[in-house]
Tab-separated table of C-alpha atoms and ligand atoms in Angstrom:
chain	number	residue	atom	x	y	z
M	19	MET	CA	59.421	48.228	-22.150
M	20	ALA	CA	57.156	48.313	-19.164
M	21	GLY	CA	58.331	49.746	-15.753
M	22	MET	CA	58.796	47.755	-12.801
M	23	LEU	CA	59.130	47.842	-8.997
M	24	MET	CA	59.737	45.417	-6.443
M	25	ILE	CA	58.522	45.298	-2.811
M	26	GLN	CA	60.505	43.449	-0.323
M	27	GLY	CA	59.822	43.098	3.394
M	28	THR	CA	62.212	43.071	6.241
M	29	SER	CA	60.259	40.045	7.368
M	30	SER	CA	57.375	37.796	6.524
M	31	ASP	CA	53.853	39.507	7.233
M	32	SER	CA	55.377	43.001	6.970
M	33	GLY	CA	52.771	43.825	4.652
M	34	LYS	CA	54.158	43.239	1.192
M	35	SER	CA	51.034	41.812	-0.337
M	36	THR	CA	48.903	44.564	0.778
M	37	VAL	CA	51.297	47.335	-0.332
M	38	VAL	CA	51.609	45.636	-3.974
M	39	GLY	CA	47.712	45.426	-3.975
M	40	ALA	CA	47.486	48.915	-3.127
M	41	LEU	CA	49.947	50.212	-5.518
M	42	CYS	CA	48.144	47.745	-8.213
M	43	ARG	CA	44.837	49.781	-7.521
M	44	ILE	CA	46.613	53.200	-7.618
M	45	ALA	CA	48.415	52.554	-10.990
M	46	ALA	CA	45.199	51.072	-12.249
M	47	ARG	CA	43.272	54.312	-11.188
M	48	SER	CA	45.599	56.467	-13.019
M	49	GLY	CA	44.987	54.412	-16.375
M	50	LEU	CA	48.109	52.325	-16.365
M	51	ARG	CA	48.116	48.502	-17.537
M	52	VAL	CA	49.561	47.103	-14.382
M	53	ALA	CA	50.230	43.576	-13.349
M	54	PRO	CA	51.123	41.972	-10.136
M	55	PHE	CA	53.977	39.396	-9.922
M	56	LYS	CA	55.558	36.980	-7.360
M	57	PRO	CA	58.497	35.020	-8.502
M	58	GLN	CA	57.915	32.461	-5.687
M	59	ASN	CA	55.311	31.931	-3.174
M	60	MET	CA	54.995	29.629	-0.462
M	61	SER	CA	51.312	29.140	0.492
M	62	LEU	CA	48.483	26.681	0.976
M	63	ASN	CA	45.753	29.248	-0.051
M	64	SER	CA	45.724	29.231	-3.755
M	65	ALA	CA	43.633	30.284	-6.359
M	66	VAL	CA	42.380	28.959	-9.819
M	67	THR	CA	43.516	31.214	-12.806
M	68	VAL	CA	41.518	31.802	-15.998
M	69	ASP	CA	44.365	29.879	-17.754
M	70	GLY	CA	43.167	26.909	-15.615
M	71	GLY	CA	46.260	26.954	-13.436
M	72	GLU	CA	47.020	27.622	-9.862
M	73	ILE	CA	48.484	30.754	-8.140
M	74	GLY	CA	48.801	32.314	-4.698
M	75	ARG	CA	45.383	33.737	-3.582
M	76	ALA	CA	47.142	37.026	-2.839
M	77	GLN	CA	48.216	37.406	-6.544
M	78	ALA	CA	44.696	36.818	-7.337
M	79	TRP	CA	43.407	39.692	-5.427
M	80	GLN	CA	46.045	41.854	-6.551
M	81	ALA	CA	45.070	41.173	-10.019
M	82	LEU	CA	41.292	42.215	-9.026
M	83	ALA	CA	43.096	45.386	-7.758
M	84	ALA	CA	44.851	45.826	-11.123
M	85	GLY	CA	41.358	45.176	-12.847
M	86	ILE	CA	42.732	42.159	-14.622
M	87	PRO	CA	41.941	38.378	-14.635
M	88	PRO	CA	44.402	36.452	-12.768
M	89	GLU	CA	46.960	34.239	-14.806
M	90	VAL	CA	49.599	31.791	-14.095
M	91	ASP	CA	52.428	34.184	-14.950
M	92	MET	CA	51.615	36.306	-12.019
M	93	ASN	CA	53.117	33.644	-9.588
M	94	PRO	CA	55.065	31.212	-11.871
M	95	VAL	CA	56.519	29.199	-8.797
M	96	LEU	CA	54.128	28.208	-5.993
M	97	LEU	CA	55.583	26.053	-3.439
M	98	LYS	CA	52.572	24.054	-1.223
M	99	PRO	CA	54.201	22.783	1.879
M	100	ASN	CA	52.818	19.250	2.576
M	101	SER	CA	55.469	18.239	5.180
M	102	ASP	CA	57.604	19.694	7.584
M	103	ILE	CA	60.466	19.602	4.999
M	104	GLY	CA	58.842	19.110	1.330
M	105	ALA	CA	56.408	20.852	-0.854
M	106	GLN	CA	54.442	20.313	-3.884
M	107	VAL	CA	56.101	22.380	-6.577
M	108	ILE	CA	53.630	24.283	-8.621
M	109	VAL	CA	55.391	25.857	-11.979
M	110	HIS	CA	53.288	28.021	-14.373
M	111	GLY	CA	50.465	26.864	-12.566
M	112	ARG	CA	50.546	23.117	-12.847
M	113	SER	CA	52.110	20.584	-10.188
M	114	THR	CA	55.394	19.064	-10.997
M	115	GLY	CA	55.331	16.795	-7.965
M	116	ASN	CA	56.991	16.755	-4.379
M	117	LEU	CA	60.154	17.882	-3.529
M	118	ASP	CA	62.071	18.426	-0.214
M	119	ALA	CA	63.860	21.458	0.612
M	120	ARG	CA	67.369	20.203	-0.565
M	121	ALA	CA	65.935	18.858	-3.786
M	122	TYR	CA	64.294	22.131	-4.536
M	123	HIS	CA	67.545	24.061	-4.105
M	124	HIS	CA	68.906	21.841	-7.088
M	125	TYR	CA	65.698	22.360	-8.940
M	126	LYS	CA	66.106	26.264	-8.481
M	127	PRO	CA	68.035	26.858	-12.008
M	128	ILE	CA	64.838	25.225	-13.590
M	129	ALA	CA	62.456	27.334	-11.396
M	130	ARG	CA	64.431	30.559	-11.971
M	131	GLN	CA	64.023	30.105	-15.876
M	132	ALA	CA	60.128	29.665	-15.410
M	133	VAL	CA	60.443	32.870	-13.366
M	134	LEU	CA	62.105	34.961	-15.901
M	135	GLU	CA	59.938	33.589	-18.714
M	136	SER	CA	56.741	34.741	-16.934
M	137	PHE	CA	58.064	38.013	-15.964
M	138	GLU	CA	59.010	38.978	-19.641
M	139	ARG	CA	55.463	38.044	-20.971
M	140	LEU	CA	53.936	39.882	-18.175
M	141	ARG	CA	56.235	42.814	-19.144
M	142	ALA	CA	55.529	42.685	-22.775
M	143	LYS	CA	51.984	43.359	-22.247
M	144	SER	CA	51.774	45.817	-19.327
M	145	ASP	CA	52.840	49.147	-18.603
M	146	LEU	CA	54.084	48.508	-15.274
M	147	VAL	CA	54.767	45.137	-13.361
M	148	LEU	CA	54.779	45.347	-9.510
M	149	VAL	CA	56.884	42.472	-8.014
M	150	GLU	CA	56.411	41.070	-4.599
M	151	GLY	CA	59.483	39.412	-2.732
M	152	ALA	CA	58.927	36.687	-0.172
M	153	GLY	CA	59.962	36.537	3.433
M	154	SER	CA	62.928	38.844	3.613
M	155	PRO	CA	65.882	39.466	1.370
M	156	ALA	CA	68.156	38.986	4.688
M	157	GLU	CA	68.297	35.397	4.478
M	158	VAL	CA	71.809	35.255	3.561
M	159	ASN	CA	71.835	31.355	3.643
M	160	LEU	CA	69.120	31.302	0.891
M	161	ARG	CA	70.746	33.794	-1.191
M	162	GLU	CA	72.779	31.462	-3.410
M	163	GLY	CA	70.517	30.717	-6.594
M	164	ASP	CA	67.713	32.853	-4.891
M	165	ILE	CA	64.880	33.818	-7.195
M	166	ALA	CA	62.336	35.281	-4.659
M	167	ASN	CA	64.213	38.306	-3.525
M	168	MET	CA	67.245	40.012	-4.497
M	169	GLY	CA	68.152	37.319	-6.737
M	170	PHE	CA	65.538	38.116	-9.179
M	171	ALA	CA	65.866	42.011	-8.433
M	172	THR	CA	69.400	41.939	-9.524
M	173	ALA	CA	68.769	39.439	-12.463
M	174	VAL	CA	66.380	41.980	-14.203
M	175	GLY	CA	67.652	45.253	-12.453
M	176	CYS	CA	64.296	45.916	-10.740
M	177	PRO	CA	64.206	48.800	-8.257
M	178	VAL	CA	63.308	47.807	-4.682
M	179	VAL	CA	61.073	49.216	-1.808
M	180	LEU	CA	61.576	47.720	1.581
M	181	VAL	CA	58.661	47.571	3.669
M	182	ALA	CA	59.178	47.245	7.470
M	183	ASP	CA	56.506	46.440	9.957
M	184	ILE	CA	56.738	48.727	12.962
M	185	ASP	CA	53.746	46.939	14.644
M	186	ARG	CA	56.140	44.025	15.617
M	187	GLY	CA	58.659	46.518	17.210
M	188	GLY	CA	62.360	46.938	16.511
M	189	VAL	CA	61.534	48.811	13.049
M	190	PHE	CA	64.847	50.327	12.887
M	191	ALA	CA	66.840	47.503	13.527
M	192	GLN	CA	64.908	45.768	10.726
M	193	ILE	CA	65.765	48.416	8.267
M	194	LEU	CA	69.350	48.689	9.312
M	195	GLY	CA	70.015	45.056	9.596
M	196	THR	CA	68.115	44.216	6.460
M	197	LEU	CA	70.317	46.548	4.415
M	198	ALA	CA	73.476	45.486	6.182
M	199	CYS	CA	72.634	41.935	5.070
M	200	LEU	CA	72.747	43.000	1.492
M	201	ALA	CA	75.581	43.230	-1.018
M	202	GLU	CA	76.642	46.545	-2.377
M	203	ASP	CA	74.957	46.150	-5.760
M	204	GLU	CA	71.611	44.924	-4.105
M	205	ARG	CA	71.752	47.848	-1.665
M	206	ALA	CA	72.013	50.159	-4.785
M	207	LEU	CA	68.493	48.723	-6.195
M	208	VAL	CA	66.890	49.925	-2.887
M	209	LYS	CA	65.017	53.173	-3.788
M	210	GLY	CA	63.624	53.703	-0.299
M	211	VAL	CA	61.826	52.375	2.709
M	212	VAL	CA	58.172	52.285	3.796
M	213	ILE	CA	57.269	52.059	7.618
M	214	ASN	CA	53.824	49.963	7.736
M	215	LYS	CA	51.124	49.301	10.239
M	216	PHE	CA	51.933	52.484	12.318
M	217	ARG	CA	49.653	53.340	15.064
M	218	GLY	CA	49.856	56.503	17.008
M	219	ASP	CA	51.339	59.891	16.597
M	220	VAL	CA	53.717	60.201	13.507
M	221	SER	CA	55.620	63.327	14.918
M	222	LEU	CA	56.873	61.210	17.641
M	223	LEU	CA	58.532	59.010	14.938
M	224	GLN	CA	60.017	62.012	13.168
M	225	PRO	CA	63.366	61.822	14.824
M	226	GLY	CA	63.837	58.029	14.189
M	227	ILE	CA	63.185	58.655	10.435
M	228	GLU	CA	65.732	61.383	10.398
M	229	TRP	CA	67.989	59.062	12.239
M	230	ILE	CA	67.554	56.121	9.907
M	231	GLU	CA	67.909	58.273	6.654
M	232	ALA	CA	70.974	59.529	7.806
M	233	GLN	CA	72.366	55.946	8.825
M	234	THR	CA	71.409	54.308	5.549
M	235	GLY	CA	71.057	57.018	2.944
M	236	LYS	CA	67.799	55.700	2.031
M	237	PRO	CA	64.597	58.113	2.136
M	238	VAL	CA	61.538	56.845	4.217
M	239	LEU	CA	58.959	57.084	1.360
M	240	GLY	CA	56.094	57.004	3.717
M	241	VAL	CA	54.655	55.799	7.216
M	242	VAL	CA	51.483	53.747	6.412
M	243	PRO	CA	48.962	53.711	9.204
M	244	PHE	CA	47.523	50.261	10.557
M	245	VAL	CA	44.146	49.700	8.708
M	246	PRO	CA	41.777	47.646	10.712
M	247	ASN	CA	39.209	45.487	9.128
M	248	LEU	CA	40.931	44.806	5.744
M	249	TRP	CA	39.062	41.775	4.203
M	250	LEU	CA	41.887	40.638	1.626
M	251	ASP	CA	42.722	37.018	1.334
M	252	ALA	CA	45.708	36.156	3.373
M	253	GLU	CA	48.508	34.644	1.806
M	254	ASP	CA	49.377	31.737	4.336
M	255	ALA	CA	49.341	32.586	8.016
M	256	LEU	CA	46.093	31.588	9.722
M	257	PRO	CA	44.145	34.897	10.674
M	258	LYS	CA	42.892	35.663	13.919
M	259	SER	CA	39.337	34.083	14.476
M	260	ARG	CA	37.426	37.404	14.189
M	261	GLY	CA	38.109	40.865	12.865
M	262	SER	CA	38.248	43.622	15.580
M	263	GLN	CA	34.466	43.349	16.522
M	264	PRO	CA	33.563	41.018	19.142
M	265	ALA	CA	30.648	38.442	18.192
M	266	PRO	CA	27.244	39.060	19.717
M	267	ASP	CA	26.129	36.540	22.516
M	268	ASP	CA	23.469	34.952	20.103
M	269	ALA	CA	25.849	34.691	17.332
M	270	LEU	CA	26.052	31.283	15.562
M	271	ARG	CA	29.190	29.406	16.905
M	272	VAL	CA	31.320	27.988	14.191
M	273	VAL	CA	34.229	25.949	14.965
M	274	VAL	CA	36.976	24.999	12.527
M	275	PRO	CA	39.890	22.702	13.532
M	276	ALA	CA	43.010	24.349	12.408
M	277	LEU	CA	44.744	21.231	11.164
M	278	PRO	CA	48.647	21.575	10.502
M	279	ARG	CA	48.029	21.405	6.645
M	280	ILE	CA	45.038	23.493	6.508
M	281	SER	CA	44.496	24.820	2.852
M	282	ASN	CA	42.443	27.611	1.622
M	283	HIS	CA	41.341	28.819	5.194
M	284	THR	CA	40.450	31.995	3.123
M	285	ASP	CA	37.208	30.000	2.776
M	286	PHE	CA	36.270	31.404	6.339
M	287	ASP	CA	36.883	34.887	5.770
M	288	PRO	CA	33.292	35.583	5.083
M	289	LEU	CA	32.230	33.920	8.492
M	290	ARG	CA	35.207	35.585	10.278
M	291	ALA	CA	33.554	38.981	8.933
M	292	HIS	CA	30.025	37.925	9.436
M	293	PRO	CA	28.219	40.171	12.136
M	294	GLN	CA	26.248	37.101	13.333
M	295	VAL	CA	28.892	34.224	13.620
M	296	ASP	CA	31.664	33.710	16.052
M	297	LEU	CA	34.238	31.749	14.175
M	298	ARG	CA	36.761	29.830	16.214
M	299	PHE	CA	39.729	28.229	14.707
M	300	VAL	CA	41.013	25.693	17.300
M	301	ARG	CA	44.407	24.398	17.129
M	302	MET	CA	45.092	20.735	17.673
M	303	GLY	CA	45.668	19.994	21.387
M	304	ASP	CA	43.266	22.984	22.498
M	305	PRO	CA	40.055	22.504	24.156
M	306	ILE	CA	37.434	22.386	21.718
M	307	PRO	CA	34.537	24.608	22.463
M	308	ALA	CA	30.543	23.967	21.891
M	309	ALA	CA	29.406	24.615	18.497
M	310	ASP	CA	26.285	25.004	16.126
M	311	LEU	CA	28.184	24.192	13.390
M	312	VAL	CA	31.783	22.489	12.751
M	313	VAL	CA	33.435	22.817	9.145
M	314	LEU	CA	36.401	20.495	8.301
M	315	PRO	CA	38.680	22.548	6.223
M	316	GLY	CA	40.695	21.586	3.017
M	317	SER	CA	43.970	20.219	3.726
M	318	LYS	CA	46.995	19.611	1.595
M	319	SER	CA	47.894	16.138	3.384
M	320	VAL	CA	44.419	14.495	4.185
M	321	GLN	CA	45.697	11.421	5.904
M	322	CYS	CA	48.239	13.236	8.108
M	323	ASP	CA	45.425	15.995	9.027
M	324	LEU	CA	43.014	13.316	9.843
M	325	HIS	CA	45.519	11.759	12.073
M	326	SER	CA	46.017	14.866	13.834
M	327	LEU	CA	42.436	15.502	14.172
M	328	ARG	CA	42.074	12.230	15.818
M	329	GLN	CA	45.104	12.739	18.182
M	330	GLY	CA	43.433	16.214	19.120
M	331	GLY	CA	40.448	14.157	20.160
M	332	TRP	CA	38.038	15.335	17.662
M	333	GLU	CA	36.374	12.184	16.596
M	334	PRO	CA	34.350	11.700	19.992
M	335	TYR	CA	33.690	15.245	20.020
M	336	LEU	CA	32.234	14.989	16.266
M	337	ARG	CA	29.759	12.459	17.181
M	338	LYS	CA	28.846	13.945	20.167
M	339	HIS	CA	28.152	17.204	18.239
M	340	LEU	CA	26.261	15.171	15.795
M	341	ARG	CA	24.222	13.452	18.468
M	342	TYR	CA	23.182	16.729	19.880
M	343	GLY	CA	21.795	17.968	16.687
M	344	GLY	CA	24.708	19.999	15.547
M	345	LYS	CA	25.698	20.613	11.964
M	346	LEU	CA	28.984	19.572	10.075
M	347	ILE	CA	30.213	20.750	6.837
M	348	GLY	CA	33.159	19.156	5.057
M	349	ILE	CA	35.163	21.317	2.459
M	350	CYS	CA	37.450	19.381	-0.080
M	351	GLY	CA	40.057	17.492	2.053
M	352	GLY	CA	37.374	17.914	5.033
M	353	LEU	CA	34.700	16.196	2.665
M	354	GLN	CA	37.307	13.331	2.031
M	355	MET	CA	37.712	12.971	5.876
M	356	LEU	CA	33.936	12.419	6.215
M	357	GLY	CA	34.131	9.396	4.170
M	358	ARG	CA	34.728	5.568	4.701
M	359	GLU	CA	38.320	5.447	3.401
M	360	LEU	CA	40.995	7.517	2.168
M	361	ARG	CA	43.183	5.890	-0.447
M	362	ASP	CA	46.597	7.013	-1.703
M	363	PRO	CA	47.849	4.049	-3.731
M	364	LEU	CA	50.700	6.262	-5.589
M	365	GLY	CA	51.984	7.897	-2.246
M	366	ILE	CA	50.973	11.202	-3.797
M	367	GLU	CA	50.311	13.124	-0.358
M	368	SER	CA	51.897	10.501	2.223
M	369	ASP	CA	53.083	7.147	2.483
M	370	ALA	CA	51.240	5.157	0.007
M	371	GLY	CA	48.345	3.429	1.821
M	372	THR	CA	44.817	3.510	2.833
M	373	THR	CA	43.286	5.358	6.073
M	374	PRO	CA	40.003	4.813	7.479
M	375	GLY	CA	37.870	7.949	7.373
M	376	LEU	CA	35.429	9.072	9.979
M	377	GLY	CA	32.902	7.131	8.202
M	378	LEU	CA	30.090	9.795	8.491
M	379	LEU	CA	29.356	9.485	4.664
M	380	ASP	CA	29.148	6.357	2.646
M	381	PHE	CA	32.056	7.311	-0.051
M	382	VAL	CA	35.480	6.707	-0.277
M	383	THR	CA	38.237	8.929	-1.964
M	384	THR	CA	41.273	7.831	-3.873
M	385	LEU	CA	44.069	10.233	-4.550
M	386	GLU	CA	45.020	10.342	-8.336
M	387	PRO	CA	47.853	12.104	-10.242
M	388	HIS	CA	45.548	14.582	-12.064
M	389	LYS	CA	44.491	17.732	-10.480
M	390	GLN	CA	41.203	19.279	-10.639
M	391	LEU	CA	41.614	23.074	-11.029
M	392	VAL	CA	38.245	24.904	-11.799
M	393	ASN	CA	36.346	28.132	-11.188
M	394	THR	CA	32.843	26.868	-11.337
M	395	ALA	CA	29.394	27.972	-10.344
M	396	GLY	CA	26.047	26.509	-9.952
M	397	SER	CA	23.487	25.858	-7.215
M	398	LEU	CA	23.383	24.823	-3.507
M	399	LEU	CA	20.726	22.297	-3.247
M	400	LEU	CA	19.411	23.138	0.271
M	401	GLY	CA	15.699	24.022	0.223
M	402	GLY	CA	15.710	25.021	-3.427
M	403	GLU	CA	18.322	25.939	-5.721
M	404	VAL	CA	20.653	28.859	-4.103
M	405	PRO	CA	23.171	30.369	-6.572
M	406	VAL	CA	26.511	29.616	-5.753
M	407	ARG	CA	30.150	29.981	-7.132
M	408	GLY	CA	33.599	28.902	-6.128
M	409	TYR	CA	36.777	26.920	-7.182
M	410	GLU	CA	37.975	23.152	-6.940
M	411	ILE	CA	41.686	22.269	-6.430
M	412	HIS	CA	42.091	18.718	-5.698
M	413	MET	CA	43.550	15.355	-6.608
M	414	GLY	CA	41.139	13.285	-4.871
M	415	VAL	CA	38.188	11.449	-6.676
M	416	THR	CA	35.474	10.453	-4.440
M	417	GLU	CA	32.753	7.556	-5.149
M	418	GLY	CA	30.055	6.039	-3.358
M	419	PRO	CA	26.477	5.908	-2.725
M	420	ALA	CA	26.328	8.849	-0.377
M	421	LEU	CA	26.891	10.973	-3.562
M	422	SER	CA	23.225	10.265	-4.845
M	423	ARG	CA	22.278	12.951	-2.459
M	424	PRO	CA	24.365	15.866	-3.721
M	425	ALA	CA	24.792	19.233	-2.229
M	426	LEU	CA	25.366	21.141	-5.057
M	427	ARG	CA	25.100	21.042	-8.677
M	428	LEU	CA	27.891	22.746	-10.663
M	429	ARG	CA	28.763	23.740	-14.241
M	430	TYR	CA	31.757	22.338	-15.874
M	431	GLY	CA	32.003	23.992	-19.564
M	432	ASN	CA	28.858	22.847	-21.072
M	433	ASP	CA	28.396	20.096	-18.520
M	434	THR	CA	26.416	20.071	-15.449
M	435	ARG	CA	27.385	17.466	-12.402
M	436	ALA	CA	26.432	16.950	-9.062
M	437	ASP	CA	28.955	17.801	-6.005
M	438	GLY	CA	29.433	16.582	-2.755
M	439	ALA	CA	26.694	14.974	-0.499
M	440	VAL	CA	23.943	15.686	2.277
M	441	SER	CA	23.475	12.968	4.821
M	442	GLY	CA	20.268	11.290	5.034
M	443	ASP	CA	19.325	12.902	8.394
M	444	GLY	CA	20.198	16.344	6.822
M	445	GLN	CA	23.030	17.250	9.541
M	446	ILE	CA	26.209	16.674	7.336
M	447	LEU	CA	26.901	18.503	4.067
M	448	ALA	CA	30.027	17.862	2.055
M	449	THR	CA	31.285	19.534	-1.055
M	450	TYR	CA	34.432	20.098	-3.093
M	451	LEU	CA	33.697	23.739	-3.570
M	452	HIS	CA	36.115	25.967	-2.072
M	453	GLY	CA	34.719	29.460	-1.483
M	454	VAL	CA	31.106	28.379	-0.926
M	455	PHE	CA	30.570	31.237	2.077
M	456	ASP	CA	31.824	34.074	-0.418
M	457	SER	CA	28.450	33.767	-2.356
M	458	PRO	CA	25.959	35.990	-0.410
M	459	ASP	CA	22.839	33.697	-1.022
M	460	ALA	CA	24.617	30.398	-0.273
M	461	CYS	CA	26.228	31.832	2.846
M	462	GLU	CA	22.787	33.166	4.257
M	463	THR	CA	21.155	29.585	3.316
M	464	LEU	CA	24.219	27.547	5.113
M	465	LEU	CA	23.925	29.902	8.177
M	466	ARG	CA	20.065	29.318	8.312
M	467	TRP	CA	20.609	25.765	7.784
M	468	ALA	CA	22.946	25.443	10.676
M	469	GLY	CA	20.565	27.227	13.195
M	470	LYS	CA	20.778	31.037	12.490
M	471	ASN	CA	17.190	31.564	11.256
M	472	ASP	CA	17.624	35.369	11.077
M	473	ALA	CA	20.963	35.133	9.216
M	474	LEU	CA	21.749	38.266	7.169
M	475	ARG	CA	22.796	38.557	3.415
M	476	VAL	CA	26.581	39.724	3.414
M	477	ASP	CA	28.386	40.337	0.293
M	478	HIS	CA	31.952	39.272	0.855
M	479	ASP	CA	33.148	40.063	-2.941
M	480	ALA	CA	31.703	43.677	-2.394
M	481	ARG	CA	33.822	43.756	1.064
M	482	ARG	CA	36.835	42.732	-0.692
M	483	LEU	CA	36.606	45.256	-3.235
M	484	ALA	CA	35.832	48.054	-0.694
M	485	SER	CA	38.888	47.005	1.222
M	486	ILE	CA	40.808	47.270	-1.903
M	487	GLU	CA	39.844	50.841	-2.424
M	488	THR	CA	40.252	51.779	1.146
M	489	LEU	CA	43.978	50.358	1.159
M	490	ALA	CA	44.711	52.344	-2.170
M	491	ASP	CA	43.288	55.538	-0.585
M	492	VAL	CA	45.645	55.177	2.446
M	493	VAL	CA	48.805	54.264	0.703
M	494	ALA	CA	48.175	56.828	-1.938
M	495	ARG	CA	47.825	59.544	0.987
M	496	HIS	CA	50.892	58.469	3.004
M	497	VAL	CA	53.468	57.343	0.545
M	498	ARG	CA	55.506	59.498	-1.869
M	499	LEU	CA	55.168	57.730	-5.049
M	500	ASP	CA	56.455	60.041	-7.698
M	501	GLY	CA	59.363	58.814	-9.313
M	502	LEU	CA	58.981	55.264	-8.173
M	503	TRP	CA	57.566	54.139	-11.803
B	12	LIG	N1	41.940	21.366	-1.294
B	12	LIG	C1	42.048	20.541	-0.859
B	12	LIG	O1	41.458	20.333	0.372
B	12	LIG	C2	42.598	19.191	-1.495
B	12	LIG	C3	42.328	17.984	-0.630
B	12	LIG	C4	43.357	16.681	-1.061
B	12	LIG	N2	44.646	17.271	-0.640
B	12	LIG	C5	43.383	16.678	-2.447
B	12	LIG	O2	44.189	16.945	-3.253
B	12	LIG	O3	42.359	15.956	-3.148
């Protein structure tokens, strides 16, 4: 039977995903058949799997680190929040509908079954499964019926390593407190602790390490330094607008409204990392800076986000931006907002009804129960045919005259179909394709179209792969891994 190890965190964002990804790479380098697994994920950044389902993006890049294609069993339960209290529940890659938090609690026994089935399937074909927890196991109020942390670990007897984030402070309290919140049998599964995101002189940490080991009886297996500029898909939280380098003065100014239900904001990673782009995420209510290019992002709840956009004063801003010759892109939910109308007759995303769109492109979108989930490739139709690839995740179906000037041509099996639209004046481009900026030629073309005539060609996929290697090197150097699997 395959080995297993679970990485749990003392908090959200402690670095569980990166540690699991690094361990996947390290294990794969040593020739093991390793697979990532996250029983339950809450995220609006999802990826399309080879088996045509949907999982969290973090599991998809961890699969890349493991050297295998992403599949739905790697993240059997994905919760996509679409209101403050509810989420679309994806099980084995497929939407089962919306549930509020209380209803989900009752649904958990079914979700648990799905989790255990997926785990067994992965184990049967792997030498090692590396499991990622969610949030922290110290949420004692969520412990009953838990499938995300200790509920899973105890069900399958999986050893656990706890990752604590020293960057946010209070690391010893995090470790001590988390262990204190666990039951005896859960604590027994914890093999050790990793202190993550450390900056500074590790010798100064030594007395603290000895103290925490004496207090808890658990070894500190390593202190992982803070690694800047890792370009790995974020699980959920909106990242800082840029990496550590400031943008040059003549950078292309790109503004993205940080909508409350923004989805797949990983679309913007290549722009955040691009040396000639000054990308800004602007939260609703914050002043909107001048821009060369505005991109309306994907959204899990398009009518609600359009409402927020209007409340935030973006509608007159966008019209002015266009009057002054600015460029505008809409991706997926952003495409839908650009049209004349958004229709949700079945109340799939919000209360059933119709909302007028921004009316900048002549089409209407209707939300339908079938979810389009596909990885595809083709060409971007801007001054020629530029290779592009990406993925679609949406329930909306868009129709109207504006689509007769498509932005892309994409392959679906043996079929080729037009996608999206370019406005008659050439200022607005709309597409359903997520990940358009990941393709180096398409990214370069779009940046030139938006006004950066000397835009460089940057390969984001290569940068992601390089980040995985760096991360694996750092973790291998700083963590004692012997005996963990
Ligand atoms: N990814 C998206 O932006 C999805 C848009 C919209 N929520 C739909 O399902 O059609």
